[in-house]
Coordinates of C-alpha atoms and ligand atoms in Angstrom, one line a residue:
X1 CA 13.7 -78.2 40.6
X2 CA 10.4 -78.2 42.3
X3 CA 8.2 -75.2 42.4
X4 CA 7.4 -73.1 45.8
X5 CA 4.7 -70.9 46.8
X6 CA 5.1 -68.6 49.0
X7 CA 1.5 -68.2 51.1
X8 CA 0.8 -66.0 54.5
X9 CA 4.2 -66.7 55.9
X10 CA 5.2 -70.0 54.7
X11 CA 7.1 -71.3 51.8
X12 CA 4.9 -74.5 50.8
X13 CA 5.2 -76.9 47.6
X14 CA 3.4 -75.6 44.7
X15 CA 0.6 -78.4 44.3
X16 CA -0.5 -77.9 47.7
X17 CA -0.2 -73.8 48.2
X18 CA -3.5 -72.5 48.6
X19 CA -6.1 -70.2 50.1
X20 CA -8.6 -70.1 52.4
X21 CA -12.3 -71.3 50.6
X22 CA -13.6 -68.0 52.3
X23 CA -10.7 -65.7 51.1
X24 CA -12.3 -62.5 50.0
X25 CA -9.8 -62.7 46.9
X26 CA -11.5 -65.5 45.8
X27 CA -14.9 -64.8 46.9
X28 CA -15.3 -61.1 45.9
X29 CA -12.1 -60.3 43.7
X30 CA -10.7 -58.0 46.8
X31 CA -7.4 -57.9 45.9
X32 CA -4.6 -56.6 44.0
X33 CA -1.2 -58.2 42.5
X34 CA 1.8 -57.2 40.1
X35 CA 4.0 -59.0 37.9
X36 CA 7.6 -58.4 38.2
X37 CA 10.0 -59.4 35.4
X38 CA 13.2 -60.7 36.3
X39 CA 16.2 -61.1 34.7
X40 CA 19.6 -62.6 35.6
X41 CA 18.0 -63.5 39.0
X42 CA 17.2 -59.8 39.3
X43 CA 14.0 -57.5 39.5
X44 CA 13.2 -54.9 36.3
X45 CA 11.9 -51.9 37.5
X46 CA 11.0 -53.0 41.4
X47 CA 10.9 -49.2 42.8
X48 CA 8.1 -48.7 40.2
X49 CA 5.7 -51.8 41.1
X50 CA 6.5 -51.2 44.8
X51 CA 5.1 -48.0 44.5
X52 CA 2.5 -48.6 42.3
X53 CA 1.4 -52.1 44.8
X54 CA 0.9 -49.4 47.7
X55 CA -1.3 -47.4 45.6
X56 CA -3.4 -49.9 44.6
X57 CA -3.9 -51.3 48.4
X58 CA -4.2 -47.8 49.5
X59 CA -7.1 -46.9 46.9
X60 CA -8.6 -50.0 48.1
X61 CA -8.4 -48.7 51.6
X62 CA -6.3 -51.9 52.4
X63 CA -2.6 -51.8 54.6
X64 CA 0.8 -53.5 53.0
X65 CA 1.1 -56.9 54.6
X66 CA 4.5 -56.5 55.9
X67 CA 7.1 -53.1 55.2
X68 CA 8.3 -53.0 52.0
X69 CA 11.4 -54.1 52.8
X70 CA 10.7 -57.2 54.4
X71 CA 8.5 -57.7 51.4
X72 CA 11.2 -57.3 49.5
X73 CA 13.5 -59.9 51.4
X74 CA 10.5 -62.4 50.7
X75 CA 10.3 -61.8 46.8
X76 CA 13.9 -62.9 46.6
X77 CA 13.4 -65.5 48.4
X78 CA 10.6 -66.5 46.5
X79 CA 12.6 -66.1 43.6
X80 CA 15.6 -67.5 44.9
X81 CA 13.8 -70.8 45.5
X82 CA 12.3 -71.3 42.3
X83 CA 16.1 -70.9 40.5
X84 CA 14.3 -68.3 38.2
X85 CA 17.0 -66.5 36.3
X86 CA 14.6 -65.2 33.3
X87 CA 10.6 -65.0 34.5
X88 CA 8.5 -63.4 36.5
X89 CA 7.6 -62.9 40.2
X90 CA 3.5 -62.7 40.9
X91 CA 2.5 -61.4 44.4
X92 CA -1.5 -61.2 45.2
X93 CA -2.5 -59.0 48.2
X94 CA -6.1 -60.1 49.5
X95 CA -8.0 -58.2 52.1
X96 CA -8.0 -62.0 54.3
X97 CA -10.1 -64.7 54.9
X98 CA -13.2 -63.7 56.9
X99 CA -17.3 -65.1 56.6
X100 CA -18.6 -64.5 53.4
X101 CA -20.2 -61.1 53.5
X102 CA -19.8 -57.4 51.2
X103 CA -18.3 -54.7 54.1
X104 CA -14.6 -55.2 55.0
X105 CA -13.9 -57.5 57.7
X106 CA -12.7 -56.4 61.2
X107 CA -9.7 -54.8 61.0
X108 CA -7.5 -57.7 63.0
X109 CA -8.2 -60.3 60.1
X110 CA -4.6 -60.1 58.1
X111 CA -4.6 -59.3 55.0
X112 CA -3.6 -62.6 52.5
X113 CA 0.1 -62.5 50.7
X114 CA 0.6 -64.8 48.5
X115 CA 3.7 -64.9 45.9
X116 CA 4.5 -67.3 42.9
X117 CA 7.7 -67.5 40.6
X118 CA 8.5 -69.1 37.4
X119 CA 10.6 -69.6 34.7
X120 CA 10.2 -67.9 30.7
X121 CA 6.8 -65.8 30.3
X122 CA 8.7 -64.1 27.2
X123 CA 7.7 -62.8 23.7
X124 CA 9.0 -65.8 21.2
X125 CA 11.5 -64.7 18.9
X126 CA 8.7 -64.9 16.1
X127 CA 6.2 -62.4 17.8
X128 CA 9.2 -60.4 18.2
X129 CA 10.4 -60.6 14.4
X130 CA 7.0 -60.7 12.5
X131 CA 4.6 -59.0 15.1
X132 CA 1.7 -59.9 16.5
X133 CA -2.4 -59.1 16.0
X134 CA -5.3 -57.3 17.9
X135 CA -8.6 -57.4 17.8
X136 CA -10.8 -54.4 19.0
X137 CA -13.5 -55.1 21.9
X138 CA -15.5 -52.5 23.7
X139 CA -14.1 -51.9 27.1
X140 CA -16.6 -53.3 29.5
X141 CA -14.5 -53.2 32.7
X142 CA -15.0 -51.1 35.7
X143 CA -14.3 -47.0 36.2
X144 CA -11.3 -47.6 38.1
X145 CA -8.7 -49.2 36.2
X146 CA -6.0 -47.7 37.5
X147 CA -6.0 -49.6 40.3
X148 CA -4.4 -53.5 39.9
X149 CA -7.3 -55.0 41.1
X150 CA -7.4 -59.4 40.9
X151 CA -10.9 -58.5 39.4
X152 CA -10.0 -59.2 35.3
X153 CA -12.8 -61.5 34.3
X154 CA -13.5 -58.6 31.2
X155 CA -9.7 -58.9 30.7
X156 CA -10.3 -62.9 30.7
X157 CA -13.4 -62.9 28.1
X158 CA -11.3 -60.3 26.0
X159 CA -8.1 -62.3 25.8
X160 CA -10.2 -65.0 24.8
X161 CA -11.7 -63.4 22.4
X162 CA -8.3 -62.6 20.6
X163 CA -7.3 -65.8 21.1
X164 CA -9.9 -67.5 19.3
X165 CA -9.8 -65.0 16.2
X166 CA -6.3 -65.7 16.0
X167 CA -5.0 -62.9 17.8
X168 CA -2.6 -61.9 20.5
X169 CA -3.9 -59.0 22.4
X170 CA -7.8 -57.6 22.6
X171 CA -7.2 -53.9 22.2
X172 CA -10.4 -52.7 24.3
X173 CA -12.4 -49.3 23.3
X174 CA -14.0 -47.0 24.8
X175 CA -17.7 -45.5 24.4
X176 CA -16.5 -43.0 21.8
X177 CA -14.4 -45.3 19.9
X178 CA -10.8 -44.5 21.7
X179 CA -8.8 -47.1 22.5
X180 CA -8.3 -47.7 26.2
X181 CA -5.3 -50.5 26.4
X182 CA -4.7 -54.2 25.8
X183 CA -6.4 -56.6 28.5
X184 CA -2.9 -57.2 29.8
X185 CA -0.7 -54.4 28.2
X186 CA -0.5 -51.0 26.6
X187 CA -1.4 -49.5 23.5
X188 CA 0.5 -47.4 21.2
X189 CA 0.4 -46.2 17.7
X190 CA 3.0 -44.6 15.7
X191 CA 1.9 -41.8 13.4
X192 CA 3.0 -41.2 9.5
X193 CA 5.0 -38.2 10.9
X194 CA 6.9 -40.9 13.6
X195 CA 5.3 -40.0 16.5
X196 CA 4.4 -42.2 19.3
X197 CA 1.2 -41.8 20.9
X198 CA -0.1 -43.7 23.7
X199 CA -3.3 -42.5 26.1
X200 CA -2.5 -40.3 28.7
X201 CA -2.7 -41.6 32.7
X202 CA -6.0 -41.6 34.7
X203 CA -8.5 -43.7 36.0
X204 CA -9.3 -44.9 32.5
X205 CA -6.2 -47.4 32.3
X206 CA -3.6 -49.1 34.4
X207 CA -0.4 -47.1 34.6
X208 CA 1.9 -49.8 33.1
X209 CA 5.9 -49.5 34.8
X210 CA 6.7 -50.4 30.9
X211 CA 4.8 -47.8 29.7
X212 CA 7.0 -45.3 31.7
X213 CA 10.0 -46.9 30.9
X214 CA 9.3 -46.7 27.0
X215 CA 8.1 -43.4 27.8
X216 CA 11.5 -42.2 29.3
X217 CA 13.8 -43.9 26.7
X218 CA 11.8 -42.6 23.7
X219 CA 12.6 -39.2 25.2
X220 CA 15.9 -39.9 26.0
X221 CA 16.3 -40.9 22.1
X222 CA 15.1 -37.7 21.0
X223 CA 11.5 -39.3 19.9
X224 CA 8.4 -37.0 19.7
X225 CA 5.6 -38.5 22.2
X226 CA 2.3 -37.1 22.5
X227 CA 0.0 -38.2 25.2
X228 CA -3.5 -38.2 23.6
X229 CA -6.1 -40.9 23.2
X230 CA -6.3 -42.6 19.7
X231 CA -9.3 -44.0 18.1
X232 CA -9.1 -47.7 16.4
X233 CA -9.4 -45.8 12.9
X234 CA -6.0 -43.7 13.6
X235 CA -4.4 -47.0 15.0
X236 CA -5.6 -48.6 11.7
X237 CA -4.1 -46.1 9.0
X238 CA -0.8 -45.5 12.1
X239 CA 2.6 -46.3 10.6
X240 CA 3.2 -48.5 13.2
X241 CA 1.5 -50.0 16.4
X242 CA 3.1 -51.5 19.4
X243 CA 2.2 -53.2 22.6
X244 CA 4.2 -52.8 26.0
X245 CA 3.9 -54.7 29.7
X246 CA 6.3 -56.3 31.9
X247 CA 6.0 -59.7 29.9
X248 CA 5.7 -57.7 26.3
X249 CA 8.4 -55.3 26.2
X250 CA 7.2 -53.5 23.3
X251 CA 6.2 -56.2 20.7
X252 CA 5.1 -54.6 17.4
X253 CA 1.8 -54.9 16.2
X254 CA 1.0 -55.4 12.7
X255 CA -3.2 -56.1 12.4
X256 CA -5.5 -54.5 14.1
X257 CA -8.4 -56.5 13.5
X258 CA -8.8 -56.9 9.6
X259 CA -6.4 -54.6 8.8
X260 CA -2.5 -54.5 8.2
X261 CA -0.7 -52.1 10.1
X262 CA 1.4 -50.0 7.1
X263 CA 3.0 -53.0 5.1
X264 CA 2.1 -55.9 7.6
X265 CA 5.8 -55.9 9.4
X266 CA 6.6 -54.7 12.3
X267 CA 8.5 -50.7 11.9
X268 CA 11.8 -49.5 12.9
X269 CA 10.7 -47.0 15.4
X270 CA 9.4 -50.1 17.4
X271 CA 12.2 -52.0 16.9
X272 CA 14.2 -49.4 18.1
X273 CA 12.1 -49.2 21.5
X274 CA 12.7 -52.6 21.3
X275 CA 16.7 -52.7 21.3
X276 CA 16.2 -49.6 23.7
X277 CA 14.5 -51.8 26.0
X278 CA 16.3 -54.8 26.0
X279 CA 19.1 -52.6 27.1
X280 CA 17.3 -51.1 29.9
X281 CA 16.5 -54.3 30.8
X282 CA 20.3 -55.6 31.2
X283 CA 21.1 -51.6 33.2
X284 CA 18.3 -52.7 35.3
X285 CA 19.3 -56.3 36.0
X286 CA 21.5 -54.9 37.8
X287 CA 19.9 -53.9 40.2
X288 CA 19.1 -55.6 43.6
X289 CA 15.9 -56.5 45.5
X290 CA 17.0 -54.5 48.6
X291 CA 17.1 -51.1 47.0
X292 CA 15.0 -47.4 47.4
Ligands
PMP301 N1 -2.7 -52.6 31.3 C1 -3.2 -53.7 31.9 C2 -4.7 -53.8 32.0 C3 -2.4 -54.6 32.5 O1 -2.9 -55.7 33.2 C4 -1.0 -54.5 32.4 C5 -0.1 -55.6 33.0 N2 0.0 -55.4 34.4 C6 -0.5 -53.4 31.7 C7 -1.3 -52.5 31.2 C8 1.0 -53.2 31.6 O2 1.6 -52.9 32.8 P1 3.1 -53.2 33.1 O3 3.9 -52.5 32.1 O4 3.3 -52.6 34.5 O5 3.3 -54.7 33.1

C-alpha cells in the first residue's frame, strides 16, 4: 500500500507531497501541528487535540483552515487511505505561502493544511518492560511553550543529545534547576510515599492530551497527584519516573542521566498507569472521527 499526503485540498502520493519554497512554515516556523494516535482505525482522545489545535492557531492569531468537522471528515480520510489500523495521524497548520517577509501576510493568503499518516510509532515491548533513560538539558526553548508551535529545533538538538548518550528522552530544566518536560513528552516522578507529581499547566510546557488522560485515570484509581514542579535531584532519589505523550503512553523511566531510578526497573505504580492506559486506549478506540 502506497503512502498519501494529504496537502491544501488534495490527496497526492507521498514522494511528491510538498509545500510551497515560500511557505511561512518552512521559512519562519509559523505553524502548528498535533499528533493523533490511532488505534483500530480510530482516533485516541480527538476532542482533546481538536481543542487544543484551535488554541494553538488562536494564540497565534491564525483561523482553522476548514470547520472542525470537515477537518475531521479529512483526517479519516487521510487515515483511511493510508490503511493505518495502529499509528498516528500528523496535521501541520501554516499561516500560507506568501513573499518572504516577518508581518503576517494579507489576510486572503489561505492558511496551509497539510496531513500525513502512518503505520506503528509505538513503545517496543522492551522500552516498555525494562524502561528507558533521560538525560537532563537546560531548557533553551521559547516562553511560550504551551502553544504546538512547528518551531522545535531546541526539541531537535535535545533529542539528539539523548540520543547520542544513549538515551531516550532529553528531560529539559529550567533556570532554577526544575524540570520543565521531555522534548516530545511529559515528565513525572513518583515519590517514596507513591505519589505522582508532574508540573502544573502554564506557559512553561505543552499541555500533553496524555498527560490529562493519566491525570484523570490516576484519580479515578484512587492515586494521590500533586501538581508541583520537581527538580532533577527529587526525580533522581524519586521511586519511580515516567514519561507520557501520544506515542509514549506512559513508558517508565529508570536513569536519569547517571543515575538509576530506585533499583533500575521500571515500578508498579507506572506499570499500573500503564495497564490503565492501554485500557483507555481500547474505551477510546471506540470512538469515531465525527464526534463533539
Ligand atoms: N511536551 C512536548 C514538548 C511535546 O511535543 C509533546 C508531544 N506532542 C508532549 C509534551 C506530549 O503531548 P501529548 O500527550 O499530547 O502527545
Amino acid at each position: 500500500m502506497s503512502r498519501v499526503a494529504y496537502v491544501n485540498g488534495r490527496y497526492l502520493p507521498h514522494a511528491e507531497a510538498g509545500v510551497h519554497v515560500e511557505d511561512r512554515g518552512l521559512q519562519f516556523a509559523d505553524g502548528v501541528y498535533e499528533v493523533i494516535a490511532i488505534e483500530g482505525g480510530r482516533p485516541i482522545d480527538l476532542g482533546g487535540h481538536m481543542t487544543r489545535l484551535e488554541r494553538s492557531l488562536r494564540e497565534l492569531r491564525m483561523t482553522m483552515p476548514m470547520p472542525p468537522r470537515a477537518m475531521r471528515l479529512v483526517m479519516r480520510e487521510v487515515v483511511r487511505r493510508n490503511a493505518v489500523r495502529i499509528g498516528i495521524l500528523y496535521l501541520q497548520v501554516t499561516r500560507g505561502t506568501y513573499r518572504r517577509d516577518h508581518p503576517f501576510p494579507p489576510a486572503t493568503v489561505a492558511p496551509t493544511l497539510v496531513m500525513t499518516a502512518r503505520s506503528g510509532v509505538r513503545p517496543t515491548s522492551a522500552m516498555v518492560e525494562n524502561g528507558i533513560g533521560v538525560v537532563t538539558v537546560p531548557d533553551q526553548r521559547w516562553a511560550r511553550r504551551d502553544i504546538k508551535s512547528v518551531s522545535l529545533l531546541p526539541n531537535v538538538m535535545a533529542k539528539q543529545q539523548a540520543k547520542d548518550a544513549g538515551a531516550y528522552e532529553a528531560w529539559q530544566v529550567d533556570r532554577d534547576g526544575f524540570v520543565t518536560e521531555g522534548t516530545s513528552t511529559n515528565a513525572w516522578i513518583v515519590t517514596k510515599d507513591g505519589t505522582l507529581v508532574t508540573r502544573p499547566l502554564n506557559h512553561d510546557i505543552l499541555a500533553g492530551i496524555t498527560r490529562d488522560s493519566v491525570l484523570t485515570l490516576a484519580a479515578q484509581a484512587g492515586l494521590t497527584v500533586e501538581q508541583r514542579p520537581f527538580t532533577v535531584e527529587e526525580a533522581k532519589a524519586a521511586r519511580e519516573a515516567f514519561i507520557s505523550s501520544t506515542t509514549a503512553a506512559a513508558l517508565p523511566v529508570v536513569r536519569i542521566d547517571d543515575a538509576s531510578i530506585a533499583n533500575g526497573a521500571p515500578g508498579s505504580i507506572t506499570r499500573q498507569l500503564w495497564d490503565l492506559y492501554e485500557a483507555h486506549i481500547a474505551r477510546a478506540g471506540a470512538e469515531d472521527w465525527i464526534g463533539s
